[in-house]
Short mmCIF file of C-alpha atoms in Angstrom, two decimals:
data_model
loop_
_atom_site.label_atom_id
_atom_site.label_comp_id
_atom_site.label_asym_id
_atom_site.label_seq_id
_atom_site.Cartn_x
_atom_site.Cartn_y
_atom_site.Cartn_z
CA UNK L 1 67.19 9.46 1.87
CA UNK L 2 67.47 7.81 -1.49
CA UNK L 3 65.93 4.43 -2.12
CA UNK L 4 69.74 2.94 -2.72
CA UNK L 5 70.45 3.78 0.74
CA UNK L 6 67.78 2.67 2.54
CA UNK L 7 68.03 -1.04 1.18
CA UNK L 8 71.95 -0.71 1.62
CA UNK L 9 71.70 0.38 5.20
CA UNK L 10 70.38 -0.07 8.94
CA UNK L 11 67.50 2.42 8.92
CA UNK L 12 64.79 0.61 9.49
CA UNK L 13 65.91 -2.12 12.01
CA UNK L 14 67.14 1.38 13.82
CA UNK L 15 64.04 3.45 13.55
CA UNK L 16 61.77 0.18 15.21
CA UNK L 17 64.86 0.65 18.01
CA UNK L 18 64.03 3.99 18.40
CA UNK L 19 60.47 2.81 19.27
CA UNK L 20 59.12 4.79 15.98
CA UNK L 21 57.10 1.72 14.11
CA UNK L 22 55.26 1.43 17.60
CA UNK L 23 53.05 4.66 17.01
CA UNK L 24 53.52 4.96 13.20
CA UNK L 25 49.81 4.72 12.73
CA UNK L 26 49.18 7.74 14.85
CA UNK L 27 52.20 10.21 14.85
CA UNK L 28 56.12 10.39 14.34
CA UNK L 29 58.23 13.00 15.11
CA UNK L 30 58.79 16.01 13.05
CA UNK L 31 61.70 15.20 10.95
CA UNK L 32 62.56 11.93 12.70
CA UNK L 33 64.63 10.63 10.35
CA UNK L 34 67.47 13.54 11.03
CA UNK L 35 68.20 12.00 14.20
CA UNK L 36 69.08 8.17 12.54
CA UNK L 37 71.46 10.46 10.11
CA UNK L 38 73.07 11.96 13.11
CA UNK L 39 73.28 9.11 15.30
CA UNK L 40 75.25 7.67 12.19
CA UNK L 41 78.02 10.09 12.51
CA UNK L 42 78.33 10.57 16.24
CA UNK L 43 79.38 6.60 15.77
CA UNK L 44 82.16 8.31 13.32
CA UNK L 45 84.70 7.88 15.78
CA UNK L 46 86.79 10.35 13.49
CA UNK L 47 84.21 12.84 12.70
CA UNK L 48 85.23 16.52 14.94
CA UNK L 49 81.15 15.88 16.07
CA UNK L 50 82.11 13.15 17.83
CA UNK L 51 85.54 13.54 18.58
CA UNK L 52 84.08 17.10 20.84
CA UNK L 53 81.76 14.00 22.47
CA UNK L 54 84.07 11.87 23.58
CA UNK L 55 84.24 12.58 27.12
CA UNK L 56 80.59 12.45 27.87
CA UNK L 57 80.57 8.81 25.58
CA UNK L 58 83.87 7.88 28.29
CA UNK L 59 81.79 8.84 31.26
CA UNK L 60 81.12 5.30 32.17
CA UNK L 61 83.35 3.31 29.81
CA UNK L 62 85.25 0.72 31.93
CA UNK L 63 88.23 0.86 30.19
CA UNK L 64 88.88 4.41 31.74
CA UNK L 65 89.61 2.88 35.14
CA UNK L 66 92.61 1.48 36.49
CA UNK L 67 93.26 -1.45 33.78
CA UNK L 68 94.98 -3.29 36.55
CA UNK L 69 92.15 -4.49 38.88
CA UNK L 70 90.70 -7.20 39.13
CA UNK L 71 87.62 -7.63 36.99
CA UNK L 72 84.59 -8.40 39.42
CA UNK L 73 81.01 -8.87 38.36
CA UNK L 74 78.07 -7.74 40.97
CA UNK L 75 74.81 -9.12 40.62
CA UNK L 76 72.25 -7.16 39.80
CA UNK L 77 69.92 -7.39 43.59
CA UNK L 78 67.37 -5.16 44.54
CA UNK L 79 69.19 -2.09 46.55
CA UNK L 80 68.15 -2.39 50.23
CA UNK L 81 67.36 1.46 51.61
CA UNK L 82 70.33 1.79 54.30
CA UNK L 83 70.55 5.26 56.68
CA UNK L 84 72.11 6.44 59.11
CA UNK L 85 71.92 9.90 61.30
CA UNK L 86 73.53 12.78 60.39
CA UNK L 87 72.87 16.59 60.65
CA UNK L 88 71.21 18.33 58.46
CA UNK L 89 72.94 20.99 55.65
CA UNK L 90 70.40 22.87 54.29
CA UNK L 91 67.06 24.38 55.72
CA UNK L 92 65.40 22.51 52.61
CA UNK L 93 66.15 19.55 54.45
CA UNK L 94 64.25 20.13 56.96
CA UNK L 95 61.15 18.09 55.57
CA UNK L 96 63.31 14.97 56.16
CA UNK L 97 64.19 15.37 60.19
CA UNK L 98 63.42 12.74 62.07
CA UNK L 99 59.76 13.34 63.71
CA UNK L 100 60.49 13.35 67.12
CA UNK L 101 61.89 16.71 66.34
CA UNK L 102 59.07 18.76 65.75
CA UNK L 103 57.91 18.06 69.66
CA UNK L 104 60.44 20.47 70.38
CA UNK L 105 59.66 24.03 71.59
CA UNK L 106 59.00 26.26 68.57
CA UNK L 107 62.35 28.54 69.70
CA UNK L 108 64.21 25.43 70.34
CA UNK L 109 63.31 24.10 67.26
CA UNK L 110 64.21 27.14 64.71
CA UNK L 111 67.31 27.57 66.72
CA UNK L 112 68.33 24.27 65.84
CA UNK L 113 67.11 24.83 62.36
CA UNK L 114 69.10 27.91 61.97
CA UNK L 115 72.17 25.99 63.37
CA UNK L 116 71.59 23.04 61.24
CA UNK L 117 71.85 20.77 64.03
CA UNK L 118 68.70 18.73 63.84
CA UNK L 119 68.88 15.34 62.73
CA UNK L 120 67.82 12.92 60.05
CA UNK L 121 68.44 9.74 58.25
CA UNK L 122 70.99 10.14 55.12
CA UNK L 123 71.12 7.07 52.69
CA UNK L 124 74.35 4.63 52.69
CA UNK L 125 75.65 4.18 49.97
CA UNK L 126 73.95 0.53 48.61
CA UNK L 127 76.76 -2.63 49.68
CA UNK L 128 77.59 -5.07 46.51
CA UNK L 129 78.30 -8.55 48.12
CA UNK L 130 80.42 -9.88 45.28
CA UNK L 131 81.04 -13.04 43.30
CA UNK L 132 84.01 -14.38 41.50
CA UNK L 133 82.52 -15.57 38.14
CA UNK L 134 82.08 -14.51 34.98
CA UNK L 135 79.42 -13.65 32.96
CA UNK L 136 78.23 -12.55 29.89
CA UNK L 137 77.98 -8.50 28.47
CA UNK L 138 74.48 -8.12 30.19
CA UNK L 139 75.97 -8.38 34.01
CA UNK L 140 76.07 -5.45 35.53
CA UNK L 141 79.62 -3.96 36.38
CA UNK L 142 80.61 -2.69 39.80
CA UNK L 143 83.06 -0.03 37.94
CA UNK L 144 79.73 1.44 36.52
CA UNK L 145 78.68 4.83 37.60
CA UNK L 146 74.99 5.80 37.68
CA UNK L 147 73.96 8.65 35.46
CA UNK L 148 71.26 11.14 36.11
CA UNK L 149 70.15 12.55 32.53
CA UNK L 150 68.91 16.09 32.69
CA UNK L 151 67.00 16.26 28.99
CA UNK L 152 66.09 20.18 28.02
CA UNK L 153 62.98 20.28 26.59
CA UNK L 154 62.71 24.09 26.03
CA UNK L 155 60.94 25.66 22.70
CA UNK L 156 64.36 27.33 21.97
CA UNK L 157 65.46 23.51 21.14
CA UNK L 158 64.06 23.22 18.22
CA UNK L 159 65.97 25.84 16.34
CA UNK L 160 68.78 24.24 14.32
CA UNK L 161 67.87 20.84 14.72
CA UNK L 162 69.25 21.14 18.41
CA UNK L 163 66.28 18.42 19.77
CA UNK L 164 67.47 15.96 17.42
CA UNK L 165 71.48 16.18 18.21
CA UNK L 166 70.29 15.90 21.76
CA UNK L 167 67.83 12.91 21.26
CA UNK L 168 71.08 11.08 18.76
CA UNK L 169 73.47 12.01 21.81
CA UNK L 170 71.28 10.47 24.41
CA UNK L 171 70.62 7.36 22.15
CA UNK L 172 73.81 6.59 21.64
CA UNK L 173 74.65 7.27 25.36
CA UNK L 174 71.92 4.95 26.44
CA UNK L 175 72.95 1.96 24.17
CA UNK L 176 76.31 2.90 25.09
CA UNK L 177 75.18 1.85 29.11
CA UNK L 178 73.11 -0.72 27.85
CA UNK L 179 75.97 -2.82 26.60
CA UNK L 180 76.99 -2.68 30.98
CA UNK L 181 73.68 -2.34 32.31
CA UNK L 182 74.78 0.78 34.17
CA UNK L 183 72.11 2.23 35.96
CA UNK L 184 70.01 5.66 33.99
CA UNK L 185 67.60 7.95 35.59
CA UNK L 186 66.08 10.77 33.45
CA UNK L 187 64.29 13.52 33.64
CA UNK L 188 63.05 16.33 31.08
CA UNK L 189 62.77 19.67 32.01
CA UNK L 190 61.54 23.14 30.47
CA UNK L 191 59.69 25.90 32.72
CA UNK L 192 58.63 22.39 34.48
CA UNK L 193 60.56 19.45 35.80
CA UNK L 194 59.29 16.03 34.02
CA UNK L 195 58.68 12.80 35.88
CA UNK L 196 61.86 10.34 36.87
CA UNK L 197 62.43 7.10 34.13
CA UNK L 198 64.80 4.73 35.21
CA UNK L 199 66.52 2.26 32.95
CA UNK L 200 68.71 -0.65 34.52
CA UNK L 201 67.64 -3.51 32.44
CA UNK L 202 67.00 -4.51 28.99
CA UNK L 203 62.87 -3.67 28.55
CA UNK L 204 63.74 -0.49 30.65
CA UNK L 205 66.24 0.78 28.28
CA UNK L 206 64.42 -0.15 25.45
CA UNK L 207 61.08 1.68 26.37
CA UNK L 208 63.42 4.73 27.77
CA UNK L 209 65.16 4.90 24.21
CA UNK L 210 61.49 4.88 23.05
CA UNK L 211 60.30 7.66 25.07
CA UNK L 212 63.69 9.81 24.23
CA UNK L 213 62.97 9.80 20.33
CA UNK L 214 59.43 10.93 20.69
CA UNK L 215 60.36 14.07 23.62
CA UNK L 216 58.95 17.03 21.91
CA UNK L 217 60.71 20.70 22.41
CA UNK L 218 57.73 22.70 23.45
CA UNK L 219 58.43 24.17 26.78
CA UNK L 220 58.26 27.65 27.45
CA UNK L 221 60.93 28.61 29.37
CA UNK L 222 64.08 26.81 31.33
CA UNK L 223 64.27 26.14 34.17
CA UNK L 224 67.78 24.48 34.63
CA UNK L 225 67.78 25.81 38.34
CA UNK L 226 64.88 23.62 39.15
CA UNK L 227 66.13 20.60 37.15
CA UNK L 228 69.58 20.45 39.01
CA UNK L 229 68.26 21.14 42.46
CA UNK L 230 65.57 18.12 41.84
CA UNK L 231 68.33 16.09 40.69
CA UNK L 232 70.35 17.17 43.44
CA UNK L 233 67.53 16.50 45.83
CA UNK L 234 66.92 12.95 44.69
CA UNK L 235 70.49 12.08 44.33
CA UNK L 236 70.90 12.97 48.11
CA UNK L 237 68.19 11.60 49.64
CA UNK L 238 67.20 8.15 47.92
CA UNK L 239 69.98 5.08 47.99
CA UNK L 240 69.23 3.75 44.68
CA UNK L 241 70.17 6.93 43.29
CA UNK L 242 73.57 7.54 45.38
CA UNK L 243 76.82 8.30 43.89
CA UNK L 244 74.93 9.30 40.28
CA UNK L 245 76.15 11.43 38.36
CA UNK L 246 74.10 14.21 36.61
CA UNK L 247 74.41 14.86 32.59
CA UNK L 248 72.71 17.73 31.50
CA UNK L 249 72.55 18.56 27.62
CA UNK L 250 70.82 21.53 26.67
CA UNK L 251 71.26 24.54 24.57
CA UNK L 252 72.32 26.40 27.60
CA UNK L 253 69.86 28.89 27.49
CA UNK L 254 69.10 29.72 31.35
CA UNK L 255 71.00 31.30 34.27
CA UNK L 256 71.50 29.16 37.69
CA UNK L 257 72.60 30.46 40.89
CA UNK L 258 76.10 29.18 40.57
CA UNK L 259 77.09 29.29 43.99
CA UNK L 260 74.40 27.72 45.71
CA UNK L 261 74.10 24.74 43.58
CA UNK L 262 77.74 24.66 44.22
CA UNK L 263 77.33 24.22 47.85
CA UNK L 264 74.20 21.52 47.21
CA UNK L 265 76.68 19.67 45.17
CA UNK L 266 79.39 19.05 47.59
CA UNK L 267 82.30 17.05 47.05
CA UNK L 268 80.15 13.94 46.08
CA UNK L 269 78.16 14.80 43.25
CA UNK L 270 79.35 16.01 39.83
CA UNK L 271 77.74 17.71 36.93
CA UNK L 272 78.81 16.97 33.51
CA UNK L 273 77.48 19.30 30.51
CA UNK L 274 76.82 18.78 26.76
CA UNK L 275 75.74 22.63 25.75
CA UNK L 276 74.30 22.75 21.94
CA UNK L 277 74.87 25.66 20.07
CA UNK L 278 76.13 28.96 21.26
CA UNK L 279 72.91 31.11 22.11
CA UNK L 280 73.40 33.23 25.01
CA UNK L 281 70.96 35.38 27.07
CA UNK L 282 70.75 38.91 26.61
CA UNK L 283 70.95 40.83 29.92
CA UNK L 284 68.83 43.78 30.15
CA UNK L 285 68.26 46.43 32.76
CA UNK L 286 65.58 43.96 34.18
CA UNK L 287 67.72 41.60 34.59
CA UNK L 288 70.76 43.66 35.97
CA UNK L 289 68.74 45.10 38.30
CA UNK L 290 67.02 42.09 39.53
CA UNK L 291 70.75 40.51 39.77
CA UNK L 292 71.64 43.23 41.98
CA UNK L 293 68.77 42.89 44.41
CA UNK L 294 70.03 39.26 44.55
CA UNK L 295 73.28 38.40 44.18
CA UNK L 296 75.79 37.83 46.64
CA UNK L 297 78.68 38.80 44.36
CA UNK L 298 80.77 41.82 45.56
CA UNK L 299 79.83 44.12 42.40
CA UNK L 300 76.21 43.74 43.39
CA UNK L 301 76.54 44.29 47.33
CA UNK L 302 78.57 47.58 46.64
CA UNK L 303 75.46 48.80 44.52
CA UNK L 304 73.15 47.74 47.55
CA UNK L 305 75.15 49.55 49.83
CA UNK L 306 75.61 52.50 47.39
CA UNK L 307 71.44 52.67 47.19
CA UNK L 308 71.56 52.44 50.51
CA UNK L 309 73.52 55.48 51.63
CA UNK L 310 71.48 57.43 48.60
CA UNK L 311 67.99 56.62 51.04
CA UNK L 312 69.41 57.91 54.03
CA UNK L 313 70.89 61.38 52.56
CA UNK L 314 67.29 61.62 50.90
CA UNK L 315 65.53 60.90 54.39
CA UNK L 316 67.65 63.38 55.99
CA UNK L 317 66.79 65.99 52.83
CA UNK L 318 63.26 65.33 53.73
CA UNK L 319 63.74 66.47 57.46
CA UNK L 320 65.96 69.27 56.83
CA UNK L 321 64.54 73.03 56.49
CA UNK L 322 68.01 74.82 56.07
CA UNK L 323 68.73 75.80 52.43
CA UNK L 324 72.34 75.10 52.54
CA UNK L 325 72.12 71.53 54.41
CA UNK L 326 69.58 71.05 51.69
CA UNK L 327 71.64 72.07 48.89
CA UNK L 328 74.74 70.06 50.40
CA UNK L 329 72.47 66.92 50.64
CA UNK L 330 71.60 66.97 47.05
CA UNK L 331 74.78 67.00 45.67
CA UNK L 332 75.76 64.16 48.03
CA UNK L 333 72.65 62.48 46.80
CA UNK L 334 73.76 63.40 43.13
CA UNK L 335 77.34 61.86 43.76
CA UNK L 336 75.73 58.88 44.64
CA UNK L 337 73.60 58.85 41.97
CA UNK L 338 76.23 58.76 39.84
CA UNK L 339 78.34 55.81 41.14
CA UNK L 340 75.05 53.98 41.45
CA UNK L 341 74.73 54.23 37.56
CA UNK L 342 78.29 53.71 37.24
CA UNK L 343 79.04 50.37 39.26
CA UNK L 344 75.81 49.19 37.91
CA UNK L 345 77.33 49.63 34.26
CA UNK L 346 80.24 48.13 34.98
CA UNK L 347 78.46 45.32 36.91
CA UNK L 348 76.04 45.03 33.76
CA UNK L 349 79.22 44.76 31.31
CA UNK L 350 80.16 41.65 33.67
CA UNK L 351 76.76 40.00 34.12
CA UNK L 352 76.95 40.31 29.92
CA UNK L 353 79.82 38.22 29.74
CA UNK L 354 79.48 35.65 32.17
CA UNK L 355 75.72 35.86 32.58
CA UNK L 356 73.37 32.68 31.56
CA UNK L 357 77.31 30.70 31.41
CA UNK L 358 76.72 28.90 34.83
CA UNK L 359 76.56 25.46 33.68
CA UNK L 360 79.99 25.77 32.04
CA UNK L 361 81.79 26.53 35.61
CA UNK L 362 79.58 24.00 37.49
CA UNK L 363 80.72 21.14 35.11
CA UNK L 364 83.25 18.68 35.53
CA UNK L 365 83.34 17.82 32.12
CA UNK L 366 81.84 20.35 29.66
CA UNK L 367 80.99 20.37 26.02
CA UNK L 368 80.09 22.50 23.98
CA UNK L 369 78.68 21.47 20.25
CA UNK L 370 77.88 23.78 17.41
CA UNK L 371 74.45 24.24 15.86
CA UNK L 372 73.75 21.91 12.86
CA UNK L 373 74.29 24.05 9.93
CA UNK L 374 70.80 23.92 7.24
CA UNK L 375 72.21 22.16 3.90
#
């Protein structure tokens, strides 16, 4: 960045925003400066960057609800914890029962567990009591929907200056929420889920805008799995965190059991996606075959069954002393054989197309952004 520039421009009140002057005597970020450039177009309203953005930036703009209500300002109060009974839905839930519970007989207790019909307290959803007033742009806004940031902090993020698209999307995100005071909670997560941040007022969002710009990309591994059931978990189970909804940006990177998080989800909780780049995973025999031990899809159950039958013809070979039952039992064992290796091709040609692509069909609103291309 040329000397012209810098005196002509907003860089440094930005980078002290960004927290960076704060720990310029010990370290800054590799690079740091890429992500003032970037957040610089993303505010390009016309750039194709930030057009692809738009519907994560509209997530919690006001202006996308019904124009015609009433504008009504809530005061920001402490959220009183409010519960009431209801039956369980998963056996992970079963941790959060209500104690009396576990006097029950051991049978009577797993049956109940295995029914779901044990009980425990579920959060309310937090009640506003309103005021008719006005107030200025730091109120908080009823129409304001909590976001749960899931921030991917794998090694494979630092290739092509992914980290720092993600750390200029989540600034301007943040600021963007800041203007409302809408509620943030945030989390990092690589092979390991980070600890919860929570920004609902201005020294919170300052110091979580801080801690964003200086997130390193040095995981190894991702574990998006773990990051949306934790999300999931707290979303469901504490009241200050009901009715959030999660934003995950990543590179995409990982594979999630689709149809279980599914189920988790509900009706009440969505997921909303910003992918970076377009890496995908490469499926293997490893990972076919540990897909196929697992999976509940159809492909994978016909292979099960398939490897099945091929145990009991060889059990049967193994306790047979006639030549010609022998010799018809191995070619029944070869037959299967050889629609074993054939559904598992096929099943490995859709696992290769789909596979580690999850995210995309668990989002409400996905996007996906391409690499920064090296000048």
């Amino acid at each position: 960045m040329s000397r012209s520039s810098l005196e002509t421009s907003s860089f440094f009140s930005q980078m002290e925003e960004f927290g960076f002057f704060d720990t310029v005597e010990e370290h800054l970020p590799d690079e740091f400066t890429i992500i003032y450039e970037i957040a610089r177009i993303l505010e390009d309203a016309s750039h194709a960057i930030a057009r692809s953005l738009a519907p994560i930036m509209e997530l919690n703009d006001p202006s996308t609800t019904d124009a015609g209500t009433e504008h009504i300002v809530v005061p920001h109060v402490p959220e009183a914890k409010e519960y009431e009974a209801d039956l369980i839905t998963s056996v992970s839930e079963v941790r959060y029962v209500y104690p009396a519970q576990f006097l029950l007989p051991e049978t009577v207790f797993l049956r109940k567990l295995a029914e779901r019909s044990l009980w425990m307290p579920r959060p309310k959803q937090p009640r506003n009591f309103r005021y008719q007033s006005e107030s200025d742009r730091f109120a908080p806004d009823d129409r304001k929907q909590k976001v749960y940031i899931l921030f991917d902090t794998s090694n494979s993020m630092q290739h092509h200056y992914r980290i720092h698209l993600a750390k200029a999307i989540v600034y301007l995100f943040l600021r963007q929420n800041q203007r409302e005071l809408g509620t943030i909670f945030f989390r990092t997560f690589d092979l390991h889920v980070g600890d919860l941040l929570t920004a609902r007022d201005i020294p919170s969002y300052e110091h979580l805008i801080s801690t964003v710009m200086h997130v390193k990309a040095v995981g190894n591994g991702t574990s998006l799995q773990k990051a949306l059931q934790t999300a999931i978990d707290d979303i469901s189970h504490e009241s200050q965190l009901s009715n959030a909804q999660i934003l995950v940006v990543t590179d995409g990177v990982a594979h999630i059991d689709l149809e279980h998080l599914q189920r988790q989800l509900g009706q009440q909780i969505t997921v909303n996606t910003v992918k970076i780049g377009s890496a995908r995973l490469a499926v293997d025999a490893v990972v076919v075959e540990g897909m196929v031990a697992s999976s509940n899809a159809p492909e994978a159950i016909r292979i099960r069954e398939l490897f099945k039958q091929k145990r009991d013809f060889e059990s049967q070979l193994n306790a047979t002393t006639g030549k010609m039952r022998q010799d018809s039992l191995r070619a029944q064992i070869n037959h299967v054989q050889g629609q074993i290796d054939l559904q598992t091709s096929r099943y490995g040609a859709v696992l290769a197309e789909h596979y580690g692509d999850e995210i995309r069909k668990l989002s409400t609103v996905y996007v996906n952004v391409d690499d920064i291309a090296p000048e």
